[in-house]
Tab-separated table of C-alpha atoms and ligand atoms in Angstrom:
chain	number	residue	atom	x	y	z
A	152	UNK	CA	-20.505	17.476	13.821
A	153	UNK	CA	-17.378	18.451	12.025
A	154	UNK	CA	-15.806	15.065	10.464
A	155	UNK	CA	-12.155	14.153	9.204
A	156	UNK	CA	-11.027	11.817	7.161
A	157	UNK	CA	-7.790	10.931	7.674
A	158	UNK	CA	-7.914	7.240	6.685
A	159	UNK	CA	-6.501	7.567	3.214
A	160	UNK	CA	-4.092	4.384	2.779
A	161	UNK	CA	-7.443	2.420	3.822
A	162	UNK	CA	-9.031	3.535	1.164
A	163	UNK	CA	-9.820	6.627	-0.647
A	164	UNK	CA	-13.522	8.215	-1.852
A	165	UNK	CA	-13.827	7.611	-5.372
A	166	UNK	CA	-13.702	10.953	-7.314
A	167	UNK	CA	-16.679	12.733	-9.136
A	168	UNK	CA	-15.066	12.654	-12.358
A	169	UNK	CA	-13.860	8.315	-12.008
A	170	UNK	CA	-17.794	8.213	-11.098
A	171	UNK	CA	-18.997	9.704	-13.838
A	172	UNK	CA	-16.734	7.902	-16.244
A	173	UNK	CA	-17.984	4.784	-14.377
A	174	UNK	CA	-21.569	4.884	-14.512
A	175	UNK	CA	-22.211	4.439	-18.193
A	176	UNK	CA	-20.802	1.076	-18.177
A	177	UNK	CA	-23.346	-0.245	-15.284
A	178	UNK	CA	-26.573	-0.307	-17.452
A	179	UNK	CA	-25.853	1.420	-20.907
A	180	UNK	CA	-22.409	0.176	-21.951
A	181	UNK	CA	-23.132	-3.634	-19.902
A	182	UNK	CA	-21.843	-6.018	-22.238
A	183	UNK	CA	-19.386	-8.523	-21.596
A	184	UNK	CA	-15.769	-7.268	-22.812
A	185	UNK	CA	-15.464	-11.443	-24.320
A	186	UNK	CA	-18.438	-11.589	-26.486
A	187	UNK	CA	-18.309	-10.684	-30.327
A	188	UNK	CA	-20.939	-7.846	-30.447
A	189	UNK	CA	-21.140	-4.307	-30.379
A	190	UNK	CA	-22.289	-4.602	-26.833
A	191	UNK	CA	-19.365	-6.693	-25.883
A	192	UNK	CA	-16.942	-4.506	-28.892
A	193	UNK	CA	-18.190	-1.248	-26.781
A	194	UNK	CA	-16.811	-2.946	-23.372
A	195	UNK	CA	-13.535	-4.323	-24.587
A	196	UNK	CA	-13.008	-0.893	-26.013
A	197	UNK	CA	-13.221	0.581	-22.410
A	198	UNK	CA	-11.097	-1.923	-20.807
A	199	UNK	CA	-8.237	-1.621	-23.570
A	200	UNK	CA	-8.521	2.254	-22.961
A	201	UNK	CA	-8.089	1.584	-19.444
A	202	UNK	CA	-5.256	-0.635	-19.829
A	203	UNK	CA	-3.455	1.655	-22.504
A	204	UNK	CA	-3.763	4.624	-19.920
A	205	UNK	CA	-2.337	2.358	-16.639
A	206	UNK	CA	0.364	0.600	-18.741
A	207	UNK	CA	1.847	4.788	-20.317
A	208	UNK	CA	1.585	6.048	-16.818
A	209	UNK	CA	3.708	3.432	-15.385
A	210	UNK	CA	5.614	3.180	-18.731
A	211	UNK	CA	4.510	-0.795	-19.435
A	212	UNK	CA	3.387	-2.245	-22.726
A	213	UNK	CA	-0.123	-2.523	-22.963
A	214	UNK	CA	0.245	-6.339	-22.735
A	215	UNK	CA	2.219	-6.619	-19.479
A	216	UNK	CA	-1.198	-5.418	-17.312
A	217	UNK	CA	-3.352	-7.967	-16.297
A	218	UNK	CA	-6.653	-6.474	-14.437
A	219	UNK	CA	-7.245	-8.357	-11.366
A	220	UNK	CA	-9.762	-7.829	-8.154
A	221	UNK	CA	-7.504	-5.975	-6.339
A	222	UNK	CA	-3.776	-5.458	-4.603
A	223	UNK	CA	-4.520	-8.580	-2.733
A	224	UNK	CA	-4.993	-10.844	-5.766
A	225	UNK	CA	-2.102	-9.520	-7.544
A	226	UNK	CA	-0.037	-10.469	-4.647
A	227	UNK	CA	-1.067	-13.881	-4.636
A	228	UNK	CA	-1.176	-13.940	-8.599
A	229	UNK	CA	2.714	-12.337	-8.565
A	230	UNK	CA	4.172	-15.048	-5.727
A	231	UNK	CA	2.080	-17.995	-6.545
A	232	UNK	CA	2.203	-17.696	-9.810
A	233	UNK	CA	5.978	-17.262	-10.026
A	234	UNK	CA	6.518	-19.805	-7.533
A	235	UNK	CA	4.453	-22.428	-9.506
A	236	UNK	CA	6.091	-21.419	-12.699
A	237	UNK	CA	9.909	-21.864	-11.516
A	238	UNK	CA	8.967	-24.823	-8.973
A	239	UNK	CA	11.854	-26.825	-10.908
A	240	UNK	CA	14.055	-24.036	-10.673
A	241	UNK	CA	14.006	-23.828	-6.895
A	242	UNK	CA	11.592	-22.910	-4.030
A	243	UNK	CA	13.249	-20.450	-1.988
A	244	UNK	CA	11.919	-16.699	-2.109
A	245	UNK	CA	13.304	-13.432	-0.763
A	246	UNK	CA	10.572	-11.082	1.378
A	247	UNK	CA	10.614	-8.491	4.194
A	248	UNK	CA	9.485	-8.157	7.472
A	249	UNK	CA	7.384	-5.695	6.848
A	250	UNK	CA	5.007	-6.439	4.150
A	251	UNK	CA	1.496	-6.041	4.058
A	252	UNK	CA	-0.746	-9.252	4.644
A	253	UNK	CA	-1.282	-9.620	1.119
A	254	UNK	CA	2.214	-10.524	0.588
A	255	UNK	CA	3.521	-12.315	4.014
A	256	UNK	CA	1.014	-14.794	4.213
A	257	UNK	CA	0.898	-15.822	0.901
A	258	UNK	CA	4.492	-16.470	1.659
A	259	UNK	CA	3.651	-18.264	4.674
A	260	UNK	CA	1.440	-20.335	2.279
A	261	UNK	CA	4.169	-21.292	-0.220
A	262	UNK	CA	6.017	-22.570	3.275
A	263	UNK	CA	3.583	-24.868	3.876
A	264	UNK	CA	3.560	-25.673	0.291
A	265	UNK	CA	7.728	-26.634	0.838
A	266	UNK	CA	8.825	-23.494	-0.084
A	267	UNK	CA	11.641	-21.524	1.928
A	268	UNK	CA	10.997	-18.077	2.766
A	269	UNK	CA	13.628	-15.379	3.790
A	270	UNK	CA	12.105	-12.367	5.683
A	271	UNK	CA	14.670	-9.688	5.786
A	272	UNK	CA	14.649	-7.475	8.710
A	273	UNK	CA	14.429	-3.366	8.235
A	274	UNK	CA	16.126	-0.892	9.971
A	275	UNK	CA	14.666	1.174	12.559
A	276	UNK	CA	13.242	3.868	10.027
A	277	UNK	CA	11.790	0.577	8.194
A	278	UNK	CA	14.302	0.749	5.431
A	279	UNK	CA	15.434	-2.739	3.361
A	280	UNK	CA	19.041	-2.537	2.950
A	281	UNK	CA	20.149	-3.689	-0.425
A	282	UNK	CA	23.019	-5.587	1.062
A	283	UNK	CA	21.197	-7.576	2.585
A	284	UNK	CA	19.165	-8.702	-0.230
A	285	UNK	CA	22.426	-9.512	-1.866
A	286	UNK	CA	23.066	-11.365	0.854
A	287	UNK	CA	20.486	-13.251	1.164
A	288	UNK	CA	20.260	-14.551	-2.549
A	289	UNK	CA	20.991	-18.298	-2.815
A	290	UNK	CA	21.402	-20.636	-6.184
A	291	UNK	CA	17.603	-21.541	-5.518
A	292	UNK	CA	16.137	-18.031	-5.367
A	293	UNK	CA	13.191	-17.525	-7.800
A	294	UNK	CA	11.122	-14.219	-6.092
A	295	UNK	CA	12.061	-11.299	-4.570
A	296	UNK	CA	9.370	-9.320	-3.078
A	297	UNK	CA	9.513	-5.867	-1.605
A	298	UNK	CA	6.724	-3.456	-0.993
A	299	UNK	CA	7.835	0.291	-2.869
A	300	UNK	CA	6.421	2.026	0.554
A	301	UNK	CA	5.121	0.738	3.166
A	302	UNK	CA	1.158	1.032	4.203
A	303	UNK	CA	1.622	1.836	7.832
A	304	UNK	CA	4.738	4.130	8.085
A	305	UNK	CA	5.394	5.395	4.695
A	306	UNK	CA	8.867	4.354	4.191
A	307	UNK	CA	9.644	4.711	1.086
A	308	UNK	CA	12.372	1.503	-0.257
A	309	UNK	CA	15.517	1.895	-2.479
A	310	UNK	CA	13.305	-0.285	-5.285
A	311	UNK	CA	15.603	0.642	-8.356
A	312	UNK	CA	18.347	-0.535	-6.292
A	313	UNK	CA	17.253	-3.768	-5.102
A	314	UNK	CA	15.878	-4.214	-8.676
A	315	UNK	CA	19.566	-3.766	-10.017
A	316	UNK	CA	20.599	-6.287	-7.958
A	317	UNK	CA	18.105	-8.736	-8.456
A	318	UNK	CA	18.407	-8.419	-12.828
A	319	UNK	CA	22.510	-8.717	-12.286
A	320	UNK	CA	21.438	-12.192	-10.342
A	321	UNK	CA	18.346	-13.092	-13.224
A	322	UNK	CA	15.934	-13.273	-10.497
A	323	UNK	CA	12.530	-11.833	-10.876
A	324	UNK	CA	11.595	-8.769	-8.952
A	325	UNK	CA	8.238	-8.013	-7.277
A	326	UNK	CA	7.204	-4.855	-6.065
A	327	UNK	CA	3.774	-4.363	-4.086
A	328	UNK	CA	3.254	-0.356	-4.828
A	329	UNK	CA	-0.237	-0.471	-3.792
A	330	UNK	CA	0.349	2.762	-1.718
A	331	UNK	CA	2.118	4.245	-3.942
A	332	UNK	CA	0.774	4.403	-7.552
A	333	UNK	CA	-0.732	8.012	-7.781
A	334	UNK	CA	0.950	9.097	-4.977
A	335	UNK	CA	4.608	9.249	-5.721
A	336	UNK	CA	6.146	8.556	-9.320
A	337	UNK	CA	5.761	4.723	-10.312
A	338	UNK	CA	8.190	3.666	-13.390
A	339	UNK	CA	8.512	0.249	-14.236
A	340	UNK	CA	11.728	0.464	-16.022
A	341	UNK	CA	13.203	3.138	-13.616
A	342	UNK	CA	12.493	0.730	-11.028
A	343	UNK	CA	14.027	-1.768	-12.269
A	344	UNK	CA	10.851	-4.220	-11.316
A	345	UNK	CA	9.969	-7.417	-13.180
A	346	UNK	CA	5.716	-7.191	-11.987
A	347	UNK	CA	3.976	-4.968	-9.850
A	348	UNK	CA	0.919	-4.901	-7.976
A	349	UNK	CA	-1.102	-1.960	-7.547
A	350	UNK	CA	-4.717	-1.160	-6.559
A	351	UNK	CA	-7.459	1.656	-7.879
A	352	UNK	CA	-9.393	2.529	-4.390
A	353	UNK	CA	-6.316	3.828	-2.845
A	354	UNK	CA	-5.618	6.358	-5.623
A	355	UNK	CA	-9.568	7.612	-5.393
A	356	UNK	CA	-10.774	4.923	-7.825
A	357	UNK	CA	-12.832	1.864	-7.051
A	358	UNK	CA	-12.700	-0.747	-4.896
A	359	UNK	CA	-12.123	-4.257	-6.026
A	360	UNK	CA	-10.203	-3.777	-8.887
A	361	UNK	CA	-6.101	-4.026	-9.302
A	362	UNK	CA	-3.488	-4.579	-11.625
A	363	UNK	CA	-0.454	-6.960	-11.964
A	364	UNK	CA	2.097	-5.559	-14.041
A	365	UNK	CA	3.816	-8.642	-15.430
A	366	UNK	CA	7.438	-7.432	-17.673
A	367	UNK	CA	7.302	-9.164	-21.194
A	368	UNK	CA	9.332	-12.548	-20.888
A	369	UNK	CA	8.385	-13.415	-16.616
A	370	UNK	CA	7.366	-17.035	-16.350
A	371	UNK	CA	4.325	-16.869	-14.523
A	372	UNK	CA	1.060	-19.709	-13.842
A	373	UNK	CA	-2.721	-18.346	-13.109
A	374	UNK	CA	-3.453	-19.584	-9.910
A	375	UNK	CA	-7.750	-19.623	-11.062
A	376	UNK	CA	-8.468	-21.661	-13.907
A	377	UNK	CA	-11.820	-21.089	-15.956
A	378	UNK	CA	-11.650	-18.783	-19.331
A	379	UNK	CA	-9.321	-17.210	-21.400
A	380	UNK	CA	-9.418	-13.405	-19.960
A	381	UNK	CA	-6.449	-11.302	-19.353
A	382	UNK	CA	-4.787	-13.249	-22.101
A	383	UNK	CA	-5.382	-16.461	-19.773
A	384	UNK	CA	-3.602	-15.171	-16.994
A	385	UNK	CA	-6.656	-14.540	-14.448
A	386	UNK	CA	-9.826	-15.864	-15.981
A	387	UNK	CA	-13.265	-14.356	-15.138
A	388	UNK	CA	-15.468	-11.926	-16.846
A	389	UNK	CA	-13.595	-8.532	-16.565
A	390	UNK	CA	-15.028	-6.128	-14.267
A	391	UNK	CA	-15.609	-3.017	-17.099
A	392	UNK	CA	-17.002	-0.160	-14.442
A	393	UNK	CA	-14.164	-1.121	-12.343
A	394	UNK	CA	-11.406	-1.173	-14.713
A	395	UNK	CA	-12.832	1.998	-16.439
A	396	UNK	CA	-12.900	3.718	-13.032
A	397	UNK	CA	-9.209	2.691	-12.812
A	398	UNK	CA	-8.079	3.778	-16.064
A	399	UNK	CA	-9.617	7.593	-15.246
A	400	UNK	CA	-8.078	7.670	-11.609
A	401	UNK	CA	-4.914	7.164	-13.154
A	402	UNK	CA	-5.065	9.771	-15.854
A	403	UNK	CA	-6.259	12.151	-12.869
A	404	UNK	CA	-3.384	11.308	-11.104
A	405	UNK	CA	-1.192	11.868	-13.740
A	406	UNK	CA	-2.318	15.389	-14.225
A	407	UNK	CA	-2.655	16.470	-10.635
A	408	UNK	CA	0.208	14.334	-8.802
A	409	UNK	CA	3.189	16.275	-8.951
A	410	UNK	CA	1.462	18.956	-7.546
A	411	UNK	CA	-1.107	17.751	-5.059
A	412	UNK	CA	2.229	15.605	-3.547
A	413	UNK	CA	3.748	19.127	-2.526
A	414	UNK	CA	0.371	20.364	-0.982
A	415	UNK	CA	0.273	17.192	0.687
A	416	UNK	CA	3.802	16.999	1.906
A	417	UNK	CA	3.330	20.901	3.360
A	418	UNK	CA	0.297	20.070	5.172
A	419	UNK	CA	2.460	16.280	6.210
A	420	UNK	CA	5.210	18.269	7.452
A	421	UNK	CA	3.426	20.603	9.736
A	422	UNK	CA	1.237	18.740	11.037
A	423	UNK	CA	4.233	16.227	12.119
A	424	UNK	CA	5.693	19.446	13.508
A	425	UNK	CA	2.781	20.712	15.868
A	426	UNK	CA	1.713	17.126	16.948
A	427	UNK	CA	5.127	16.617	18.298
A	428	UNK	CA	5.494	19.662	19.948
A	429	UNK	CA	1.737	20.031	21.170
A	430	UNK	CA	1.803	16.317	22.606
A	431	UNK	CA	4.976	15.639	25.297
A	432	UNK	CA	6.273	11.444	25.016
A	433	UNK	CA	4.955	11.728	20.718
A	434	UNK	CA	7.410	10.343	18.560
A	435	UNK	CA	7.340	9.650	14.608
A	436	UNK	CA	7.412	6.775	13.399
A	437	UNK	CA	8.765	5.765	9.591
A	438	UNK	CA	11.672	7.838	7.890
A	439	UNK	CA	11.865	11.326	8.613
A	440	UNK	CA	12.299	12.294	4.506
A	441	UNK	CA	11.841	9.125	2.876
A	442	UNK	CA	8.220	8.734	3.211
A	443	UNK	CA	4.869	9.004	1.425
A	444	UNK	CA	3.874	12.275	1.022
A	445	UNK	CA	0.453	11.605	2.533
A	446	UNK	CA	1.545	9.508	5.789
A	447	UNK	CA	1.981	10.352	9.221
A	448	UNK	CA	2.253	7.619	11.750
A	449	UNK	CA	3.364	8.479	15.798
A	450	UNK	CA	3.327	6.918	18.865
A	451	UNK	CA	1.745	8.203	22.014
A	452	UNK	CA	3.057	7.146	25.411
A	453	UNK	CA	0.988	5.411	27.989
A	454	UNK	CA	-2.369	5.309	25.458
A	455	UNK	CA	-4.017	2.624	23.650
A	456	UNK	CA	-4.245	3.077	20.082
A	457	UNK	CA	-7.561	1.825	20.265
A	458	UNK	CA	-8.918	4.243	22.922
A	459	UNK	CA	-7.775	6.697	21.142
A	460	UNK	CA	-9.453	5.904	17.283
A	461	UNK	CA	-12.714	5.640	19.590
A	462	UNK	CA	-12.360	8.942	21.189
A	463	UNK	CA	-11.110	10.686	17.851
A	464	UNK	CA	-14.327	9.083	16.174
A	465	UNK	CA	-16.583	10.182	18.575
A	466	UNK	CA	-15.492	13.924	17.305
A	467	UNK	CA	-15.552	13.102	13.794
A	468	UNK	CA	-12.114	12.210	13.107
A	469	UNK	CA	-11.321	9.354	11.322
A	470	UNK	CA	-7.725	8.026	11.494
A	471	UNK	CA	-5.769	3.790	12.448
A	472	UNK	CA	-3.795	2.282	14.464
A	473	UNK	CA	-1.497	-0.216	14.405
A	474	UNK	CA	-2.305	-1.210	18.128
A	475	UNK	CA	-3.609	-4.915	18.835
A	476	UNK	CA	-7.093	-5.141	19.536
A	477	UNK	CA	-8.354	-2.550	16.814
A	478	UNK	CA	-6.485	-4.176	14.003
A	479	UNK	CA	-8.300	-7.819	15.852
A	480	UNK	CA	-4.946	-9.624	15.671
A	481	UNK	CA	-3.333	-10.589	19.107
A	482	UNK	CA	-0.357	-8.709	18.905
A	483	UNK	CA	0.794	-5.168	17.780
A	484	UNK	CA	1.752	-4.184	13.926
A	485	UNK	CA	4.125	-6.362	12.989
A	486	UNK	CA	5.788	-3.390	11.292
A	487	UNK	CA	6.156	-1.120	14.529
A	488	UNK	CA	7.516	-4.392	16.035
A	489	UNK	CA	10.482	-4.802	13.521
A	490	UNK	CA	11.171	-1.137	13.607
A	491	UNK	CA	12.382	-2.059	17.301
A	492	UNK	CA	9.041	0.151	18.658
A	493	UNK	CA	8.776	-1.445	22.260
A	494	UNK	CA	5.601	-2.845	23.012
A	495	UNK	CA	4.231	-0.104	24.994
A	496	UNK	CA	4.998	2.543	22.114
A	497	UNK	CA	3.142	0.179	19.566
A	498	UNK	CA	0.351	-0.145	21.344
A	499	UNK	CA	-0.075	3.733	21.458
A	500	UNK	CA	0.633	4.111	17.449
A	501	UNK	CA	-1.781	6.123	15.360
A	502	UNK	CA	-2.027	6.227	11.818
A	503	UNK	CA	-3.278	9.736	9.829
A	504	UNK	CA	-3.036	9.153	5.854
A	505	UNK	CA	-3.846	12.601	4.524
A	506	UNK	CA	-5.474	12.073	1.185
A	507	UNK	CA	-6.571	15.680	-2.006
A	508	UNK	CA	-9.129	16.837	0.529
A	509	UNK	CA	-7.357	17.269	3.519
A	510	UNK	CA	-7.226	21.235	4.302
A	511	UNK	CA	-5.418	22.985	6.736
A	512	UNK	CA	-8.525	23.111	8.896
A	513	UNK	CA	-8.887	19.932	9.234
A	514	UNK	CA	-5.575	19.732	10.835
A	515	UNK	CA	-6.067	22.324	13.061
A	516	UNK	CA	-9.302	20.638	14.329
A	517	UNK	CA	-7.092	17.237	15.072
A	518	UNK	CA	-3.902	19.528	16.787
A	519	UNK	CA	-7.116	20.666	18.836
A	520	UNK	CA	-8.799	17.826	19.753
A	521	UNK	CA	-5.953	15.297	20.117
A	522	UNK	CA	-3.686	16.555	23.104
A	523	UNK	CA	-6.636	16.848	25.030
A	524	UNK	CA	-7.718	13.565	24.489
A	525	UNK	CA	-4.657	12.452	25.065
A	526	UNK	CA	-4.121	14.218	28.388
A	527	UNK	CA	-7.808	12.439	29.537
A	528	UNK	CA	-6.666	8.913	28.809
A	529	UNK	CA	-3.372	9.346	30.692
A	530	UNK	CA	-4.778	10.709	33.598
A	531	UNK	CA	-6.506	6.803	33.694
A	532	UNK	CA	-2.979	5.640	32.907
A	533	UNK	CA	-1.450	4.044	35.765
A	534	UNK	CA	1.886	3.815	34.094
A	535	UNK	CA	1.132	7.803	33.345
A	536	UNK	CA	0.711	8.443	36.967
A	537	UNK	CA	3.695	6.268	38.407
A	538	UNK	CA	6.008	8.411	35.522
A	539	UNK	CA	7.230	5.222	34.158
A	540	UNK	CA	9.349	6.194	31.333
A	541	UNK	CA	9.277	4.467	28.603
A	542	UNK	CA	12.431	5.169	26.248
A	543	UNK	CA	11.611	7.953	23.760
A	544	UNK	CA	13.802	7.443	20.458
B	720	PLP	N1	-0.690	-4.064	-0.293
B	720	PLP	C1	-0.646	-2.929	0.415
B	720	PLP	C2	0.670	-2.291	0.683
B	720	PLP	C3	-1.816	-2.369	0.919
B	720	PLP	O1	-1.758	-1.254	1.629
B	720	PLP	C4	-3.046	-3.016	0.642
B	720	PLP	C5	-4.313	-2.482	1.191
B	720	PLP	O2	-4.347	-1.857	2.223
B	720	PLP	C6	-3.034	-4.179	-0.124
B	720	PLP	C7	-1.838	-4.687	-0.574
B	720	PLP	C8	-4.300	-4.897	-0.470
B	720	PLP	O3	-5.000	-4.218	-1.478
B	720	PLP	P1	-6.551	-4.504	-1.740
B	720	PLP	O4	-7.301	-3.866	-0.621
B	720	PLP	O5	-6.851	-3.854	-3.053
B	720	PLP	O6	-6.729	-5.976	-1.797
């Protein structure tokens, strides 16, 4: 059976060449980067290559990257860490409604923790608006945290703007660009972001391996305590295959992002096209321009998401959904529900993340598949049948 992968902001295969420059370091090169050796001199050496090529591609100082075991942790590191370090400053921090997990409920922790959390609604493309950030800034603000694009639509946020904003008001500025380093240009200073949190599996590195870019001068706490690693900002014995799988993903993606983004985009943009025409009651869902390159999220009346990730799989297609049951939280994406997608829309939401394989071909197979599948499960549909409309945006 034919099979598509079109799961990409999940995670991404790890490339041949990341492997290769990987596997030295598992039983040759196995010394621990802290001990005084040549073993332990040969892995430092790695890791500080590693760091030196992730801090010039997002134009950091070698110091400000602290390697971490994955987006999630530098999440937590960035918030908790801030929040600990400024606790006598104040306790209120600035968030949207549409982060990933990794940064709402560590926010939701820090509540419990006496903390006051502002979660700033989007706009029904999923845009921040910078106003409202303004806005929203009180004498006791220490964090501001806004994802650069989001993982389930793509929308892409006005980051250098909310940045400006947040350095006129000396508040530090988080931005979670876990879907977006390697896949769209990542600048600390154009962005005008204090730390930022990125991951190497969804840029065809590893899994389990991240970075928190931390500008020279934040105040930030560890939240683990144990050895002096990372310049004793996250303790632990580094993980060398990891980070040196990291450091090559991102020198790949600096040679072969600018143009595998246009392919990308091309293939996005049709594909958009002919799904919305091929399927009747399909709308898109995210910003029409400002959106990741690789990222194509719709909604399909009167399916289930789920029903329809089974029936894709079971012809080889691999895509998510931001419907309830397959994500196993009770309701739909909280994303698609601040976008103002009603209920019924969310539920029939379907994630593709096109990722440097993805051919024209494979596209084709989905436009071929996917309206019949769809015209199957709403002919069991018995909002289909009664031609309840739901309204189309
Ligand atoms: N932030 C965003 C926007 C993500 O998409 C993800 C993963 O899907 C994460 C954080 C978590 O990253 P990790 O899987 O490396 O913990």
């Amino acid at each position: 059976m034919r099979r598509v992968y079109l799961d990409n902001a999940a995670t991404t295969a790890v490339d041949g060449d990341v492997l290769a420059a990987m596997l030295p370091y598992f039983a040759k090169h196995y010394g621990n980067a802290a001990s005084l050796h040549s073993f332990g001199q040969d892995a430092r050496q790695a890791v500080e290559d590693a760091r030196q090529q992730i801090a010039s591609f997002i134009g950091a100082r070698t110091e400000e990257i602290i390697f971490t075991g994955g987006g999630t942790e530098s999440d937590n590191l960035a918030l908790k860490g801030v929040a600990s370090a400024l606790k006598t400053r104040g306790k209120h921090i600035i968030t949207s409604s549409i982060e990933h997990h990794a940064v709402s409920e560590t926010c939701g922790f820090l509540e419990q923790e006496g903390y006051r959390v502002t979660y700033l609604p989007v706009d029904q493309y999923g845009l921040v608006d910078p106003d409202g950030v303004q806005k929203a800034i009180e004498a006791e603000t220490i964090i501001i945290s806004i994802m650069h694009a989001n993982n389930e639509i793509g929308t892409i946020q006005p980051i250098a703007e909310i940045g400006r904003i947040a350095r006129e008001r000396g508040i530090c500025f988080h931005t979670d660009a876990v879907q977006t380093l390697g896949h769209i240009p990542v600048k600390v200073n154009d962005l005008n972001v204090d730390m930022l949190s990125a991951s190497a599996h969804k840029l065809y590195g590893p899994k389990g391996v991240g970075i928190l870019y931390v500008r020279k001068g934040t105040r930030i706490d560890p939240i683990m305590h144990g050895g002096e690693q990372e310049r004793k900002r996250r303790p632990s014995t580094q993980n060398v295959p990891a980070v040196v799988g990291f450091g090559r993903a991102v020198q790949l993606a600096s040679l072969r992002m600018a143009e595998e983004n246009e392919i990308i985009a091309g293939l996005r943009d049709r594909f958009i096209k002919e799904l919305t025409a091929k399927i009747e009651n399909c709308r898109l869902n995210g910003h029409p321009s400002q959106r990741l390159p690789n990222n194509v999220n719709i909604s399909i009346e009167y399916v289930e998401g789920e029903s329809l990730i089974l029936s894709l799989d079971m012809e080889g297609i691999a895509c998510s959904t931001g419907s309830a049951c397959s994500s196993a939280r009770l309701e739909p994406s909280h994303v698609l529900m601040a976008i103002g997608c009603p209920h019924e829309l969310a539920h029939g939401s379907l994630r593709f993340s096109l990722g440097r394989q993805t051919t024209d071909d494979d596209l084709d197979y989905v436009l071929d598949i996917l309206p019949a599948i769809v015209t199957r499960l709403r002919k069991m549909s018995p909002l289909y049948k009664k031609g309840d409309q739901v309204t189309s945006r």
